[in-house]
Coordinates of C-alpha atoms and ligand atoms in Angstrom, one line a residue:
M1 CA -55.7 -13.5 -7.4
V2 CA -52.4 -15.2 -6.6
K3 CA -49.7 -14.1 -9.1
E4 CA -48.3 -16.7 -11.5
L5 CA -44.6 -17.3 -12.2
Y6 CA -42.9 -17.3 -15.6
I7 CA -41.6 -20.8 -15.8
A8 CA -39.8 -21.8 -19.0
G9 CA -42.1 -19.6 -21.1
E10 CA -45.3 -20.5 -19.5
W11 CA -47.4 -18.5 -16.9
R12 CA -48.5 -20.7 -14.1
L13 CA -48.7 -20.8 -10.3
G14 CA -45.5 -21.8 -8.6
R15 CA -46.0 -24.9 -6.4
G16 CA -44.2 -23.3 -3.3
K17 CA -46.0 -21.4 -0.6
V18 CA -47.8 -18.1 -1.3
I19 CA -46.1 -14.9 -0.2
Q20 CA -47.3 -11.3 0.0
S21 CA -45.9 -8.3 -1.8
I22 CA -46.1 -5.3 0.7
F23 CA -46.0 -1.6 0.0
P24 CA -43.4 -0.4 2.4
A25 CA -44.9 3.1 2.8
D26 CA -48.0 1.8 4.6
N27 CA -47.6 -1.9 4.8
S28 CA -50.7 -2.6 2.7
V29 CA -50.7 -5.7 0.6
N30 CA -49.9 -5.2 -3.1
A31 CA -50.5 -8.7 -4.2
E32 CA -50.1 -12.4 -3.3
I33 CA -47.5 -14.2 -5.3
S34 CA -46.8 -17.9 -5.7
T35 CA -43.3 -19.1 -5.2
A36 CA -41.2 -21.8 -6.9
S37 CA -41.1 -25.4 -5.6
P38 CA -38.1 -27.7 -6.2
E39 CA -40.0 -29.2 -9.2
D40 CA -40.5 -25.7 -10.7
I41 CA -36.8 -25.0 -10.3
E42 CA -35.9 -28.3 -12.0
E43 CA -38.3 -27.7 -14.9
A44 CA -37.1 -24.1 -15.4
I45 CA -33.4 -25.1 -15.5
V46 CA -33.8 -28.2 -17.6
K47 CA -35.8 -26.3 -20.2
A48 CA -33.4 -23.3 -20.0
D49 CA -30.6 -25.7 -20.9
Q50 CA -32.6 -27.0 -23.9
A51 CA -33.5 -23.5 -24.9
W52 CA -30.0 -22.1 -25.2
R53 CA -28.8 -25.2 -27.1
S54 CA -31.8 -25.1 -29.5
P55 CA -31.1 -23.7 -33.0
E56 CA -33.9 -21.2 -32.4
W57 CA -31.4 -19.2 -30.3
R58 CA -28.0 -20.7 -30.9
A59 CA -28.1 -20.3 -34.6
R60 CA -29.4 -16.8 -34.5
M61 CA -26.7 -14.3 -35.4
P62 CA -26.0 -11.7 -32.7
H63 CA -27.7 -8.9 -34.7
E64 CA -30.8 -11.1 -34.8
R65 CA -30.7 -11.6 -31.0
A66 CA -30.3 -7.9 -30.8
K67 CA -33.8 -7.4 -32.3
V68 CA -35.4 -8.8 -29.2
L69 CA -33.4 -6.4 -27.0
Y70 CA -34.3 -3.4 -29.1
K71 CA -37.9 -4.4 -28.7
V72 CA -37.5 -4.8 -24.9
A73 CA -36.1 -1.3 -24.7
E74 CA -39.1 0.1 -26.7
L75 CA -41.6 -1.7 -24.6
I76 CA -40.0 -0.6 -21.3
E77 CA -40.1 3.0 -22.5
A78 CA -43.7 2.7 -23.6
R79 CA -44.7 1.4 -20.2
A80 CA -42.3 3.6 -18.2
E81 CA -45.0 5.3 -16.0
E82 CA -46.7 2.0 -15.1
L83 CA -43.4 0.3 -14.4
S84 CA -42.1 3.0 -12.2
K85 CA -45.4 3.0 -10.2
L86 CA -45.2 -0.7 -9.7
Q87 CA -41.6 -0.5 -8.6
T88 CA -42.5 2.2 -6.1
R89 CA -45.2 -0.1 -4.7
D90 CA -42.6 -2.8 -4.5
N91 CA -39.8 -1.0 -2.6
G92 CA -41.1 2.4 -1.4
K93 CA -38.7 4.5 -3.5
P94 CA -40.0 7.9 -4.7
L95 CA -41.5 7.8 -8.2
A96 CA -38.8 10.1 -9.7
E97 CA -36.2 7.6 -8.7
T98 CA -38.0 4.5 -9.9
K99 CA -38.7 6.3 -13.2
A100 CA -35.0 6.9 -13.6
L101 CA -34.3 3.2 -13.0
V102 CA -36.9 2.2 -15.6
M103 CA -35.3 4.5 -18.2
S104 CA -31.9 3.2 -17.3
A105 CA -33.2 -0.3 -17.8
A106 CA -34.4 0.6 -21.3
A107 CA -31.1 2.3 -22.1
T108 CA -29.2 -0.8 -21.0
A109 CA -31.2 -3.1 -23.2
R110 CA -30.6 -0.7 -26.2
Y111 CA -26.9 -0.4 -25.5
V112 CA -26.5 -4.2 -25.2
A113 CA -28.5 -4.7 -28.5
A114 CA -26.2 -2.2 -30.3
A115 CA -23.1 -3.7 -28.9
C116 CA -24.4 -7.1 -29.9
E117 CA -24.7 -6.0 -33.5
T118 CA -21.0 -5.1 -33.6
M119 CA -19.5 -7.8 -31.5
N120 CA -16.5 -9.4 -33.3
D121 CA -14.8 -12.7 -33.1
D122 CA -11.1 -12.4 -33.8
M123 CA -8.8 -13.9 -36.4
T124 CA -5.7 -13.9 -34.3
T125 CA -2.2 -13.0 -35.6
Q126 CA -1.0 -15.8 -37.9
R127 CA 2.0 -17.6 -36.5
A128 CA 2.7 -20.1 -39.3
A129 CA 2.0 -20.4 -43.0
D130 CA 0.2 -23.7 -42.8
F131 CA -2.6 -22.8 -40.4
M132 CA -4.6 -19.8 -39.2
T133 CA -6.3 -19.3 -35.8
F134 CA -9.7 -17.8 -34.8
S135 CA -10.8 -16.9 -31.3
V136 CA -14.6 -17.1 -31.1
H137 CA -17.0 -16.5 -28.2
E138 CA -19.5 -19.2 -27.1
P139 CA -22.3 -18.9 -24.5
V140 CA -21.7 -20.5 -21.1
G141 CA -25.2 -22.0 -20.9
V142 CA -27.7 -21.5 -18.1
V143 CA -27.1 -18.3 -16.1
A144 CA -28.5 -17.8 -12.6
A145 CA -29.3 -14.1 -12.1
I146 CA -30.0 -13.1 -8.5
T147 CA -31.0 -9.6 -7.7
P148 CA -31.7 -7.3 -4.7
W149 CA -34.6 -5.1 -3.9
N150 CA -33.1 -1.7 -4.1
S151 CA -32.8 -1.0 -7.9
P152 CA -34.6 -4.1 -9.2
I153 CA -35.6 -3.3 -12.8
A154 CA -32.2 -1.7 -13.6
S155 CA -30.1 -4.5 -12.1
E156 CA -32.3 -7.2 -13.7
V157 CA -31.9 -5.8 -17.2
Q158 CA -28.2 -5.3 -16.5
K159 CA -28.0 -9.1 -16.1
L160 CA -30.6 -10.4 -18.5
A161 CA -29.7 -8.3 -21.5
P162 CA -26.0 -9.2 -21.8
A163 CA -26.6 -12.8 -20.8
L164 CA -29.2 -13.3 -23.5
A165 CA -27.1 -11.3 -26.0
G166 CA -24.3 -13.8 -25.4
G167 CA -26.6 -16.7 -26.4
N168 CA -27.4 -17.9 -22.9
A169 CA -30.6 -18.7 -21.0
V170 CA -31.4 -17.0 -17.7
V171 CA -33.2 -18.2 -14.6
L172 CA -33.9 -15.0 -12.6
K173 CA -34.5 -15.1 -8.8
P174 CA -35.5 -11.6 -7.8
A175 CA -35.5 -10.4 -4.2
E176 CA -38.8 -11.4 -2.5
A177 CA -39.7 -7.8 -1.8
T178 CA -39.5 -6.8 -5.5
S179 CA -40.9 -9.8 -7.3
L180 CA -43.8 -7.9 -8.9
I181 CA -41.5 -5.8 -11.1
A182 CA -39.5 -8.9 -12.1
L183 CA -42.6 -10.7 -13.3
E184 CA -43.7 -7.7 -15.2
L185 CA -40.3 -7.6 -16.9
A186 CA -40.8 -11.3 -17.9
K187 CA -44.0 -10.2 -19.7
I188 CA -42.0 -7.6 -21.6
F189 CA -39.3 -10.1 -22.7
E190 CA -42.1 -12.5 -23.8
E191 CA -43.9 -9.8 -25.8
A192 CA -40.5 -8.8 -27.4
G193 CA -40.4 -12.3 -28.9
L194 CA -37.8 -14.0 -26.7
P195 CA -38.2 -17.8 -27.5
K196 CA -39.7 -19.9 -24.8
G197 CA -37.5 -21.4 -22.1
L198 CA -34.7 -18.7 -22.4
L199 CA -36.1 -16.9 -19.4
S200 CA -37.7 -18.0 -16.2
V201 CA -38.6 -15.8 -13.2
L202 CA -38.7 -17.9 -10.0
V203 CA -39.9 -16.1 -7.0
G204 CA -39.0 -17.3 -3.5
K205 CA -36.7 -17.1 -0.6
G206 CA -33.0 -16.6 -1.4
S207 CA -31.8 -19.3 1.0
V208 CA -34.2 -21.8 -0.5
V209 CA -35.0 -21.0 -4.1
G210 CA -31.9 -19.0 -4.9
D211 CA -29.7 -21.6 -3.3
A212 CA -31.3 -24.5 -5.2
I213 CA -30.9 -22.6 -8.5
V214 CA -27.2 -21.9 -8.1
K215 CA -26.5 -25.4 -6.9
H216 CA -28.2 -27.1 -9.9
P217 CA -25.6 -28.8 -12.0
L218 CA -26.9 -27.3 -15.3
V219 CA -26.3 -23.7 -14.0
R220 CA -23.0 -22.6 -15.4
K221 CA -22.7 -19.0 -14.2
I222 CA -23.9 -17.0 -11.3
S223 CA -24.6 -13.3 -11.7
F224 CA -25.4 -11.8 -8.3
T225 CA -26.0 -8.4 -6.8
G226 CA -26.6 -8.2 -3.0
G227 CA -24.9 -8.5 0.3
T228 CA -21.3 -9.5 0.8
S229 CA -22.0 -12.5 3.0
T230 CA -24.5 -13.9 0.5
G231 CA -21.9 -13.2 -2.2
C232 CA -19.3 -15.2 -0.3
H233 CA -21.7 -18.1 0.1
L234 CA -22.4 -18.1 -3.6
A235 CA -18.7 -17.9 -4.5
H236 CA -18.1 -21.1 -2.4
I237 CA -20.9 -22.9 -4.4
A238 CA -19.4 -21.6 -7.6
A239 CA -15.9 -22.9 -6.6
D240 CA -17.3 -26.4 -5.9
K241 CA -18.9 -26.4 -9.4
L242 CA -15.9 -24.7 -11.1
I243 CA -18.2 -22.1 -12.6
T244 CA -17.7 -18.3 -13.0
T245 CA -19.4 -15.6 -11.0
S246 CA -20.1 -11.9 -11.3
L247 CA -20.6 -10.6 -7.8
E248 CA -21.6 -7.0 -7.1
L249 CA -21.6 -6.7 -3.3
G250 CA -21.6 -4.1 -0.5
G251 CA -19.9 -0.9 0.1
K252 CA -18.9 1.8 2.6
S253 CA -17.8 4.4 0.1
P254 CA -15.6 7.3 1.2
T255 CA -16.2 10.8 -0.1
I256 CA -13.5 13.4 0.2
V257 CA -13.8 17.2 0.3
L258 CA -10.5 19.0 -0.4
P259 CA -9.9 22.5 1.0
D260 CA -10.5 24.1 -2.5
A261 CA -13.8 22.3 -3.2
D262 CA -16.8 24.3 -4.5
I263 CA -18.8 24.0 -1.2
E264 CA -22.2 24.4 -2.6
L265 CA -21.7 21.9 -5.4
A266 CA -20.0 19.4 -3.1
A267 CA -22.6 19.7 -0.2
K268 CA -25.5 19.1 -2.6
G269 CA -23.7 16.3 -4.4
I270 CA -22.8 14.6 -1.1
A271 CA -26.3 14.9 0.3
Y272 CA -27.6 13.2 -2.9
G273 CA -24.8 10.6 -2.8
I274 CA -25.9 9.3 0.6
F275 CA -29.5 10.2 1.1
S276 CA -31.0 9.4 -2.3
S277 CA -32.7 5.9 -2.2
A278 CA -32.8 6.6 1.6
G279 CA -29.2 5.4 1.6
Q280 CA -30.3 1.9 0.4
A281 CA -27.7 1.8 -2.3
C282 CA -24.4 -0.2 -2.4
I283 CA -22.7 2.9 -3.8
A284 CA -24.0 5.3 -1.1
G285 CA -21.3 7.7 -0.1
S286 CA -21.6 6.8 3.6
R287 CA -18.2 8.0 5.0
L288 CA -17.3 11.6 4.5
F289 CA -13.9 13.1 5.1
I290 CA -13.7 16.9 5.2
H291 CA -10.5 18.9 5.4
S292 CA -10.1 20.6 8.8
S293 CA -9.7 24.1 7.3
I294 CA -13.3 24.0 6.0
F295 CA -14.8 21.5 8.3
D296 CA -17.2 23.7 10.3
Q297 CA -18.3 25.8 7.3
F298 CA -18.9 22.7 5.2
L299 CA -20.7 20.7 7.8
K300 CA -23.0 23.6 8.5
R301 CA -24.1 23.9 4.9
L302 CA -24.4 20.1 4.6
V303 CA -26.7 20.0 7.7
E304 CA -28.8 22.8 6.3
I305 CA -29.3 20.9 3.0
T306 CA -30.0 17.7 4.8
K307 CA -32.6 19.3 7.1
G308 CA -34.3 20.7 3.9
L309 CA -34.7 17.2 2.4
R310 CA -38.3 16.1 2.0
V311 CA -39.1 12.7 3.5
G312 CA -42.5 11.6 2.4
H313 CA -44.9 9.3 0.8
P314 CA -43.1 7.9 -2.2
E315 CA -46.1 8.3 -4.5
Q316 CA -46.2 12.0 -3.9
N317 CA -44.4 14.4 -6.2
N318 CA -41.2 16.2 -5.1
V319 CA -40.3 13.7 -2.4
H320 CA -36.5 13.2 -1.8
M321 CA -36.7 10.1 0.4
G322 CA -39.4 7.5 0.6
S323 CA -39.8 4.6 3.0
L324 CA -37.1 2.1 3.9
I325 CA -37.8 -1.4 2.6
N326 CA -39.5 -2.7 5.8
A327 CA -39.7 -2.4 9.6
A328 CA -36.9 -4.9 10.2
H329 CA -34.5 -2.9 8.1
L330 CA -35.5 0.3 9.8
A331 CA -34.7 -1.4 13.1
S332 CA -31.3 -2.4 11.8
V333 CA -30.6 1.2 10.7
D334 CA -31.6 2.5 14.1
R335 CA -29.4 0.0 15.9
Y336 CA -26.4 1.4 14.0
V337 CA -27.4 4.9 15.0
Q338 CA -27.6 3.8 18.7
L339 CA -24.3 2.1 18.3
A340 CA -22.8 5.3 17.0
I341 CA -23.9 7.1 20.1
Q342 CA -22.4 4.3 22.3
E343 CA -19.1 4.6 20.3
G344 CA -18.9 8.3 21.1
G345 CA -20.6 9.7 18.1
E346 CA -22.8 12.8 18.1
I347 CA -26.0 13.0 16.1
V348 CA -25.9 16.4 14.3
T349 CA -29.2 15.9 12.5
G350 CA -31.8 13.2 12.2
G351 CA -31.2 10.0 14.3
H352 CA -34.7 8.6 14.5
A353 CA -37.6 7.2 12.7
L354 CA -40.7 9.2 11.7
T355 CA -43.7 7.6 13.3
E356 CA -46.5 10.2 13.4
G357 CA -49.4 10.8 11.1
D358 CA -48.9 9.7 7.5
F359 CA -45.6 8.1 8.5
A360 CA -47.1 5.8 11.2
K361 CA -47.7 2.8 9.0
G362 CA -44.5 2.8 7.0
S363 CA -40.8 2.6 7.7
F364 CA -39.5 6.2 7.4
Y365 CA -36.2 7.4 8.9
L366 CA -34.8 10.9 8.9
P367 CA -31.6 11.6 7.0
T368 CA -28.9 11.4 9.7
I369 CA -25.5 12.9 10.1
I370 CA -23.1 11.7 12.8
T371 CA -19.7 13.3 13.8
G372 CA -17.1 12.6 16.4
L373 CA -16.2 9.0 15.3
K374 CA -12.9 7.7 14.0
N375 CA -12.7 5.6 10.9
H376 CA -12.1 2.3 12.9
A377 CA -15.5 2.7 14.7
Q378 CA -17.9 -0.2 13.8
V379 CA -20.4 2.3 12.3
C380 CA -17.7 3.6 9.9
Q381 CA -16.7 0.1 8.9
E382 CA -20.0 -1.8 8.4
E383 CA -22.5 -1.2 5.7
I384 CA -25.7 0.3 7.2
F385 CA -27.6 0.5 3.9
G386 CA -29.7 3.4 5.2
P387 CA -29.7 7.3 5.4
V388 CA -26.8 7.6 7.8
L389 CA -23.7 9.6 7.0
V390 CA -20.6 9.6 9.3
V391 CA -18.5 12.7 8.9
M392 CA -14.8 12.8 9.8
K393 CA -12.1 15.5 9.8
Y394 CA -8.7 15.1 8.1
D395 CA -5.5 17.2 8.0
N396 CA -3.1 15.6 5.6
E397 CA -3.6 13.8 2.4
A398 CA -1.5 10.7 3.0
D399 CA -3.3 10.0 6.3
L400 CA -6.6 10.7 4.5
L401 CA -5.9 8.1 1.8
E402 CA -4.9 5.6 4.4
Q403 CA -8.2 6.0 6.2
A404 CA -10.3 6.1 3.0
N405 CA -8.7 2.8 2.0
D406 CA -9.0 1.3 5.5
S407 CA -12.2 -0.6 4.8
C408 CA -12.9 -4.2 3.8
F409 CA -15.0 -2.7 1.0
G410 CA -13.9 -1.1 -2.3
L411 CA -16.9 -0.2 -4.3
A412 CA -16.8 3.5 -5.0
A413 CA -15.5 6.9 -3.8
G414 CA -16.1 10.6 -4.4
I415 CA -13.6 13.5 -4.6
W416 CA -14.6 17.1 -4.5
T417 CA -11.9 19.6 -5.6
E418 CA -11.1 22.1 -8.3
N419 CA -7.6 20.7 -8.6
Y420 CA -7.9 18.0 -11.2
R421 CA -4.3 16.9 -11.0
K422 CA -4.7 16.1 -7.4
A423 CA -8.1 14.5 -8.0
W424 CA -6.5 12.2 -10.6
R425 CA -3.7 11.2 -8.2
M426 CA -6.2 10.4 -5.5
A427 CA -8.5 8.6 -7.8
R428 CA -5.6 6.3 -8.8
A429 CA -4.7 5.7 -5.1
L430 CA -8.2 4.8 -3.9
E431 CA -8.8 1.1 -3.8
V432 CA -12.3 1.1 -5.3
G433 CA -14.0 0.1 -8.6
T434 CA -15.5 3.6 -9.3
V435 CA -14.4 7.1 -8.5
W436 CA -16.6 10.1 -9.1
I437 CA -14.8 13.5 -9.2
N438 CA -17.1 16.5 -8.6
T439 CA -20.1 14.4 -9.1
Y440 CA -21.6 11.3 -7.5
K441 CA -23.9 8.4 -8.4
K442 CA -23.7 9.1 -12.1
F443 CA -23.8 6.0 -14.3
S444 CA -22.9 5.2 -17.8
I445 CA -23.8 1.8 -19.3
S446 CA -20.5 1.9 -21.3
A447 CA -18.3 2.1 -18.2
P448 CA -17.5 -1.2 -16.4
F449 CA -18.9 -1.4 -12.9
G450 CA -17.8 -3.6 -10.0
G451 CA -15.9 -3.7 -6.8
F452 CA -12.4 -4.1 -5.3
K453 CA -11.9 -6.2 -2.2
D454 CA -15.1 -7.4 -0.4
S455 CA -17.2 -5.3 -2.8
G456 CA -17.1 -8.0 -5.5
I457 CA -15.6 -9.9 -8.3
G458 CA -16.1 -9.2 -12.0
R459 CA -17.5 -6.2 -13.9
E460 CA -20.9 -5.5 -15.3
K461 CA -21.7 -3.1 -18.1
G462 CA -19.7 -2.1 -21.1
R463 CA -18.9 -4.4 -24.0
Q464 CA -16.9 -6.6 -21.7
G465 CA -20.1 -7.1 -19.7
I466 CA -21.5 -9.1 -22.5
L467 CA -18.2 -11.1 -22.9
S468 CA -18.4 -12.0 -19.2
Y469 CA -21.4 -14.2 -20.1
M470 CA -19.3 -16.0 -22.8
Q471 CA -16.3 -18.3 -23.0
Q472 CA -13.6 -18.2 -25.7
K473 CA -12.8 -21.0 -28.0
S474 CA -9.8 -21.1 -30.3
I475 CA -10.2 -22.7 -33.7
Y476 CA -7.2 -23.7 -35.8
M477 CA -7.6 -24.1 -39.6
G478 CA -4.9 -26.1 -41.4
L479 CA -3.9 -24.7 -44.8
N480 CA -1.3 -27.3 -45.9
E481 CA -1.7 -30.3 -48.1
Q482 CA 0.6 -32.1 -45.7
P483 CA -1.3 -33.0 -42.6
N484 CA 1.8 -33.4 -40.3
P485 CA 5.5 -32.6 -40.2
W486 CA 6.6 -36.2 -40.7
A487 CA 8.6 -36.8 -43.9
D488 CA 6.5 -39.8 -44.9
Ligands
LIG1 P1 -29.9 -7.7 0.7 O1 -29.4 -7.5 2.1 O2 -29.6 -6.6 -0.2 O3 -31.3 -8.2 0.7 P2 -29.0 -10.3 0.1 O4 -27.7 -10.8 -0.3 O5 -29.6 -10.9 1.4 O6 -29.0 -8.8 0.2 O7 -30.1 -10.6 -1.0 C1 -29.8 -10.4 -2.4 C2 -30.5 -11.5 -3.2 O8 -29.9 -12.7 -2.9 C3 -32.0 -11.6 -3.0 O9 -32.6 -12.0 -4.2 C4 -32.0 -12.8 -2.0 O10 -33.2 -13.5 -2.0 C5 -30.9 -13.7 -2.6 N1 -30.3 -14.6 -1.6 C6 -30.1 -14.5 -0.3 N2 -29.5 -15.6 0.3 C7 -29.3 -16.4 -0.8 C8 -28.7 -17.7 -0.9 N3 -28.3 -18.4 0.2 N4 -28.6 -18.3 -2.1 C9 -29.0 -17.6 -3.2 N5 -29.6 -16.4 -3.2 C10 -29.7 -15.8 -2.0

């Protein structure tokens, strides 16, 4: 049966062409899904605009809106097993990873609900006896949320929860590959009591459905996570419409190992930082700089750990790396590895796809480590979005920082050292939005997340993440009997 879309609070078939959801581990068909037509898009957005303006949502106090989000958190947790299995079918990530994403989605909904309960408008400092001023926060209206396939449920709740908490309506366009989990999430919001019209999930191609959504005149904010070139395109559309954006884009994050690092801790953390999600993460620590004094020893241990990683069927237990999202993406990852060889790189481990036996039908690639390249090599500058780590040697700190910052991206960085004073200095010098010291890929919903440079604009998460879906209004209240300063 072809899957229906969630259009302005109703479940019905989209009027666009039907697409297939594919399980990347063996290319079997999970489901057929309808996609949104231009008429469906129009209906979802017009009704979203009515829904956020309607007293049913607008007049609800923030703590009352929060009730829906608490319920969303509860329902996600109650269905965690089922949701993580569905997400694994969607994108081929191991179950342990998709379970963590599901739990993070629940935690996000709960955090935003709690923050919503305690959001304040401000009475600003009084500057005259005859009036006082308030600064209040208003919704922006209809928000277009566009998400990628690598961490779908987590990135979707990260947009939906704060946008709805802020009093807005959301039209969500998930990545085609991970539409099933987005539709399941819509069921959860519906069951949690979200009034009709405030959420639509429109499946379809980014360049068609996504583009039409963001260009619609009633859409007043774009919240996007995905590739830098798509982000740039959306920023142009937003500029033409004079609307705001939150853009969380690509990365080529440097990780630095100082001579005094705890080698075992660092090597394990670095392997996790690049190879979890099979490197399909914007924050993947994909450029590694090791101090020359420990280079050989460190690399040896890192290679041992990497060779010990279990690549396997994502539905099996104890698998470290599942399948890449599809064969086209695997081909792109492999092209980068071949390019690295042409650029003078040496493959220390990995470097090819797994094609035998159980791997034959899916898109599996070995965790790969490349040495012998300089930071200006194309493979060190472009985002591969796969399990490929380039390792470089450095001698002095100033030169290291220059190289680490020599990237168009600025999403994240890692530092491994026992010297916290030095780590702090480096963290401040790195041109990135997130720095992990002696850890990597840890996330807190209370800490703002976003990129410097080509890695994005705006910050998600934290209390300010909710405010980014609101606009401020100043209200002056006159206290004087005299309406104006004129004498008569
Ligand atoms: P990735 O390489 O991670 O798939 P993309 O930027 O291509 O990154 O895709 C991220 C999301 O953006 C997906 O939901 C995709 O469908 C959507 N998208 C792609 N192109 C456009 C576009 N021109 N307009 C709106 N959304 C788009």
